[in-house]
Amino acid sequence: MTINWRSISWSAAALLLLLTLATPLNFVTIFLVMTPFVVLYSLLNVKSFAIHAIGIGLVAFLLSGAYGSVVLTLGFFFLVPSIAIGHLYKRGKSAKTAIVVGFVIILAQLLLELALFSAMFDVNLKAELASMIQDSLKQLETGDLVKAGWATDTAGEFSDAIMNLLPMLLLLSAFLFTIVTHGLSRLSLRTVGAEAPALPRAKTWRVSRSLVLYYLFAMIASMAMSDNADGYWSIAISNLVPILRFAFTFQAIGFFFFLADAKKWPKAIPMILCVPLLLFPPLYLIGLIDAAFPLRKAFVK
């Protein structure tokens, strides 16, 4: 029997990444976990992949000790979208389709886990979050660095802000998991002689012009609301504004690559221009202007 060293190597990579989820490295490695499973599903048939996945999960569970159940749960969480993305690669679907499907699955799982966690354990997420923040901040009170009661008040304000922005944080997390996985999986598959669909070239990235109107309405609504507003519309608006700004940031990235292509600049130039764009959020206005007006036509003869 011929040993498939490629699948064994990627299985070992998946196992190592799963084991790191029980370590402080999980802050970084959690974004890498899906890639080996996507590659394995793309290379193997369903039966072989199932055998590899079960073996990886079993070994990870045994080696993780007291954290075995946590590692196994996280592994299953990322396995589902990995299979979906790998299946779409096999069927020759576009990168956009694979990313959208992966994004929706991860987002749905995050929402489902939050609902189940709150229902099964009767946990008030906001109260638990405030308690964790308060415990951390109380160290400042003991050192007489701030006045008494500051930790409680600040923890409450932080927890309110995080809960209000929770929808945006979930959307952003699902997007990052998916886009990082697609990029790494495409590069990884290329090293083993396989291909995954590429995203459209950055210079073609554009958002719908209607988003500009949505953004204007959201900004007007946010300015009209009182600072103490905490209803449904307040939460919706407070999340819609940063999400739209995030979309316009991508529009700005597309504009830089379009400009570089139109002016025949070196490929490194648009990448360098994207650095301040990501470091200074107000520069999303470049994307907003590009979406609202035919800015690109001014650079095309």
Coordinates of C-alpha atoms in Angstrom, one line a residue:
M1 CA 0.0 0.0 0.0
T2 CA 1.3 3.4 -1.0
I3 CA 1.6 5.9 1.8
N4 CA 0.2 9.3 0.9
W5 CA 2.8 11.5 2.6
R6 CA 1.0 14.7 1.5
S7 CA -2.2 13.9 3.4
I8 CA -0.2 12.7 6.4
S9 CA 1.8 15.9 6.5
W10 CA -1.4 18.0 6.3
S11 CA -3.0 15.8 9.0
A12 CA 0.0 16.5 11.2
A13 CA -0.3 20.2 10.6
A14 CA -4.0 20.1 11.5
L15 CA -3.2 18.1 14.7
L16 CA -0.5 20.6 15.8
L17 CA -2.8 23.6 15.2
L18 CA -5.6 22.0 17.1
L19 CA -3.2 21.3 20.1
T20 CA -2.2 25.0 20.1
L21 CA -5.8 26.0 20.8
A22 CA -5.2 25.0 24.4
T23 CA -2.2 27.3 24.6
P24 CA -1.6 31.1 24.6
L25 CA -0.8 30.8 20.9
N26 CA -4.5 30.3 20.2
F27 CA -4.8 34.0 19.5
V28 CA -2.9 33.5 16.3
T29 CA -3.4 29.9 15.4
I30 CA -7.1 29.9 15.6
F31 CA -7.1 31.7 12.3
L32 CA -5.0 28.9 10.7
V33 CA -6.9 25.8 11.9
M34 CA -9.3 25.6 8.9
T35 CA -6.6 25.6 6.2
P36 CA -5.2 22.0 6.7
F37 CA -8.8 20.6 6.7
V38 CA -9.7 22.5 3.5
V39 CA -6.5 21.2 1.9
L40 CA -7.2 17.6 3.1
Y41 CA -10.8 17.7 1.8
S42 CA -9.6 19.0 -1.5
L43 CA -7.0 16.3 -1.9
L44 CA -8.9 13.3 -0.6
N45 CA -12.2 11.5 -1.3
V46 CA -14.9 11.8 1.4
K47 CA -14.2 8.4 3.0
S48 CA -10.4 9.0 3.3
F49 CA -11.0 12.5 4.6
A50 CA -13.4 11.2 7.3
I51 CA -10.8 8.7 8.4
H52 CA -8.1 11.4 8.7
A53 CA -10.5 13.8 10.5
I54 CA -11.6 11.2 13.0
G55 CA -8.0 10.3 13.7
I56 CA -6.9 13.9 14.1
G57 CA -9.8 14.6 16.5
L58 CA -9.1 11.5 18.6
V59 CA -5.4 12.2 18.9
A60 CA -6.0 15.8 19.7
F61 CA -8.5 14.9 22.4
L62 CA -6.1 12.4 24.0
L63 CA -3.1 14.8 23.9
S64 CA -4.9 17.8 25.2
G65 CA -5.6 16.3 28.6
A66 CA -8.1 18.4 30.6
Y67 CA -8.7 20.7 27.6
G68 CA -9.5 17.8 25.3
S69 CA -13.3 18.5 25.1
V70 CA -12.6 22.2 24.4
V71 CA -10.1 21.4 21.6
L72 CA -12.5 18.8 20.2
T73 CA -15.4 21.2 20.2
L74 CA -13.4 24.0 18.5
G75 CA -12.1 21.4 16.0
F76 CA -15.6 20.4 15.0
F77 CA -16.6 24.1 14.9
F78 CA -14.0 24.8 12.2
L79 CA -14.4 21.4 10.5
V80 CA -17.9 22.2 9.2
P81 CA -17.0 25.4 7.2
S82 CA -13.7 23.7 6.1
I83 CA -15.7 20.9 4.5
A84 CA -18.0 23.4 2.8
I85 CA -15.2 25.5 1.3
G86 CA -13.2 22.4 0.2
H87 CA -16.3 20.9 -1.4
L88 CA -16.9 24.1 -3.4
Y89 CA -13.3 24.1 -4.5
K90 CA -13.7 20.6 -5.8
R91 CA -16.8 21.6 -7.7
G92 CA -15.0 24.4 -9.4
K93 CA -17.1 27.2 -7.8
S94 CA -15.8 30.8 -7.7
A95 CA -13.8 32.1 -4.8
K96 CA -16.6 34.6 -4.0
T97 CA -19.1 31.7 -3.6
A98 CA -16.7 29.7 -1.3
I99 CA -16.0 32.8 0.8
V100 CA -19.7 33.7 1.1
V101 CA -20.7 30.2 2.1
G102 CA -17.9 29.8 4.6
F103 CA -18.7 33.2 6.1
V104 CA -22.4 32.4 6.5
I105 CA -21.7 29.0 8.1
I106 CA -19.2 30.4 10.6
L107 CA -21.5 33.3 11.5
A108 CA -24.5 31.0 11.9
Q109 CA -22.4 28.7 14.2
L110 CA -21.3 31.7 16.3
L111 CA -24.8 32.9 16.8
L112 CA -26.0 29.3 17.5
E113 CA -23.3 28.8 20.1
L114 CA -24.1 32.1 21.8
A115 CA -27.8 31.2 22.0
L116 CA -27.1 27.6 23.3
F117 CA -24.5 28.8 25.8
S118 CA -26.9 31.4 27.2
A119 CA -29.9 29.0 27.3
M120 CA -28.2 25.9 28.6
F121 CA -26.1 27.6 31.3
D122 CA -28.4 30.5 32.1
V123 CA -25.5 32.9 31.7
N124 CA -26.0 36.7 31.4
L125 CA -23.3 37.4 28.9
K126 CA -23.3 41.2 29.7
A127 CA -23.1 40.6 33.4
E128 CA -20.3 38.1 33.0
L129 CA -18.3 40.4 30.8
A130 CA -18.7 43.3 33.2
S131 CA -17.5 41.1 36.1
M132 CA -14.4 40.0 34.2
I133 CA -13.5 43.6 33.2
Q134 CA -14.2 44.8 36.8
D135 CA -11.9 42.2 38.3
S136 CA -9.1 43.3 36.0
L137 CA -9.6 47.0 36.7
K138 CA -9.9 46.7 40.5
Q139 CA -6.1 46.2 40.6
L140 CA -5.8 49.9 39.8
E141 CA -8.1 50.9 42.7
T142 CA -6.0 48.9 45.2
G143 CA -2.9 50.9 44.1
D144 CA -4.7 54.2 44.7
L145 CA -4.3 55.1 41.1
V146 CA -7.9 55.9 40.6
K147 CA -10.8 56.8 42.9
A148 CA -13.0 54.1 44.5
G149 CA -15.8 52.9 42.4
W150 CA -14.1 53.7 39.1
A151 CA -13.6 50.0 38.2
T152 CA -17.3 49.2 38.6
D153 CA -18.4 52.2 36.5
T154 CA -15.8 51.7 33.8
A155 CA -16.5 47.9 33.6
G156 CA -20.2 48.7 33.1
E157 CA -19.4 51.2 30.3
F158 CA -17.0 48.8 28.6
S159 CA -19.4 45.9 28.7
D160 CA -22.2 48.0 27.3
A161 CA -20.0 49.1 24.4
I162 CA -18.9 45.6 23.7
M163 CA -22.4 44.2 23.7
N164 CA -23.6 47.0 21.5
L165 CA -20.9 46.2 19.0
L166 CA -21.2 42.4 19.3
P167 CA -23.0 42.0 15.9
M168 CA -20.2 43.8 14.2
L169 CA -17.5 41.8 16.1
L170 CA -19.2 38.5 15.1
L171 CA -19.4 39.6 11.4
L172 CA -15.8 40.7 11.4
S173 CA -14.6 37.5 13.1
A174 CA -16.5 35.3 10.6
F175 CA -15.1 37.4 7.7
L176 CA -11.5 37.2 8.9
F177 CA -11.7 33.4 9.5
T178 CA -13.0 32.9 6.0
I179 CA -10.8 35.3 4.1
V180 CA -7.6 34.1 5.8
T181 CA -8.5 30.5 5.2
H182 CA -9.2 31.1 1.5
G183 CA -5.9 32.9 1.0
L184 CA -3.8 30.3 2.9
S185 CA -5.6 27.4 1.3
R186 CA -5.1 28.7 -2.2
L187 CA -1.4 29.0 -1.6
S188 CA -1.2 25.6 0.1
L189 CA -3.0 23.8 -2.6
R190 CA -0.7 25.3 -5.2
T191 CA 2.3 23.7 -3.4
V192 CA 0.8 20.3 -3.9
G193 CA -0.2 20.8 -7.5
A194 CA -3.8 21.6 -7.0
E195 CA -5.7 24.8 -7.7
A196 CA -8.3 26.9 -5.9
P197 CA -10.2 29.7 -7.5
A198 CA -8.8 33.2 -7.1
L199 CA -10.6 36.3 -6.0
P200 CA -11.2 39.0 -8.6
R201 CA -8.2 41.3 -9.0
A202 CA -8.0 44.0 -6.4
K203 CA -8.3 46.8 -9.0
T204 CA -11.9 45.6 -9.7
W205 CA -13.1 45.7 -6.1
R206 CA -16.1 48.0 -5.9
V207 CA -19.1 48.3 -3.6
S208 CA -22.6 49.2 -4.6
R209 CA -23.2 53.0 -4.8
S210 CA -26.3 52.5 -2.7
L211 CA -24.1 51.9 0.3
V212 CA -23.2 55.6 0.3
L213 CA -26.9 56.4 0.9
Y214 CA -27.1 53.8 3.6
Y215 CA -24.0 55.3 5.3
L216 CA -25.4 58.9 5.1
F217 CA -28.7 57.7 6.7
A218 CA -26.8 55.8 9.4
M219 CA -24.6 58.8 10.2
I220 CA -27.7 61.2 10.4
A221 CA -29.5 58.6 12.6
S222 CA -26.5 58.2 14.9
M223 CA -26.2 62.0 15.4
A224 CA -29.9 62.3 16.1
M225 CA -29.9 59.6 18.8
S226 CA -29.2 60.4 22.4
D227 CA -26.0 59.1 24.1
N228 CA -28.2 57.0 26.4
A229 CA -30.2 55.3 23.7
D230 CA -30.0 51.5 24.0
G231 CA -32.9 50.1 22.0
Y232 CA -32.8 47.9 18.9
W233 CA -32.3 50.8 16.4
S234 CA -29.5 52.2 18.5
I235 CA -27.6 48.9 18.4
A236 CA -28.3 48.5 14.7
I237 CA -27.0 51.9 13.8
S238 CA -24.0 51.7 16.1
N239 CA -23.0 48.5 14.2
L240 CA -24.0 49.6 10.7
V241 CA -21.7 52.6 10.7
P242 CA -18.4 50.7 11.3
I243 CA -19.4 47.9 9.0
L244 CA -20.0 50.3 6.1
R245 CA -16.7 52.0 6.9
F246 CA -15.1 48.6 6.7
A247 CA -16.7 48.2 3.2
F248 CA -15.4 51.6 2.0
T249 CA -11.9 50.6 3.2
F250 CA -12.0 47.7 0.8
Q251 CA -13.2 50.1 -1.9
A252 CA -10.2 52.3 -1.2
I253 CA -7.9 49.3 -1.5
G254 CA -9.4 48.6 -4.9
F255 CA -9.0 52.3 -5.9
F256 CA -5.2 52.2 -5.0
F257 CA -4.7 49.1 -7.1
F258 CA -6.7 50.6 -10.0
L259 CA -4.7 53.8 -9.8
A260 CA -1.4 51.8 -9.8
D261 CA -2.6 49.8 -12.9
A262 CA -3.7 52.9 -14.7
K263 CA -0.4 54.8 -14.0
K264 CA 1.7 51.7 -14.6
W265 CA 3.2 51.9 -11.1
P266 CA 5.3 49.1 -9.6
K267 CA 3.1 46.4 -7.9
A268 CA 4.6 47.3 -4.5
I269 CA 3.2 50.9 -4.6
P270 CA -0.5 50.0 -4.0
M271 CA 0.6 47.6 -1.2
I272 CA 2.6 50.4 0.5
L273 CA -0.4 52.8 0.1
C274 CA -2.7 50.3 1.8
V275 CA -0.6 50.4 5.0
P276 CA -1.7 53.9 6.2
L277 CA -5.2 53.0 5.0
L278 CA -5.4 50.2 7.5
L279 CA -3.5 52.0 10.2
F280 CA -5.6 55.2 10.0
P281 CA -9.4 54.3 9.8
P282 CA -10.5 57.8 8.7
L283 CA -8.9 57.2 5.4
Y284 CA -11.9 55.1 4.5
L285 CA -13.2 58.4 3.1
I286 CA -11.1 57.7 0.0
G287 CA -13.3 54.6 -0.6
L288 CA -16.5 56.5 0.2
I289 CA -15.6 59.2 -2.4
D290 CA -14.7 56.6 -4.9
A291 CA -18.0 54.8 -4.4
A292 CA -20.0 58.1 -4.5
F293 CA -18.4 59.7 -7.6
P294 CA -16.8 58.4 -10.9
L295 CA -13.4 59.1 -9.4
R296 CA -11.7 56.4 -11.4
K297 CA -12.7 57.8 -14.8
A298 CA -10.6 60.9 -14.1
F299 CA -7.5 58.6 -14.2
V300 CA -8.4 56.8 -17.5
K301 CA -7.7 58.5 -20.8

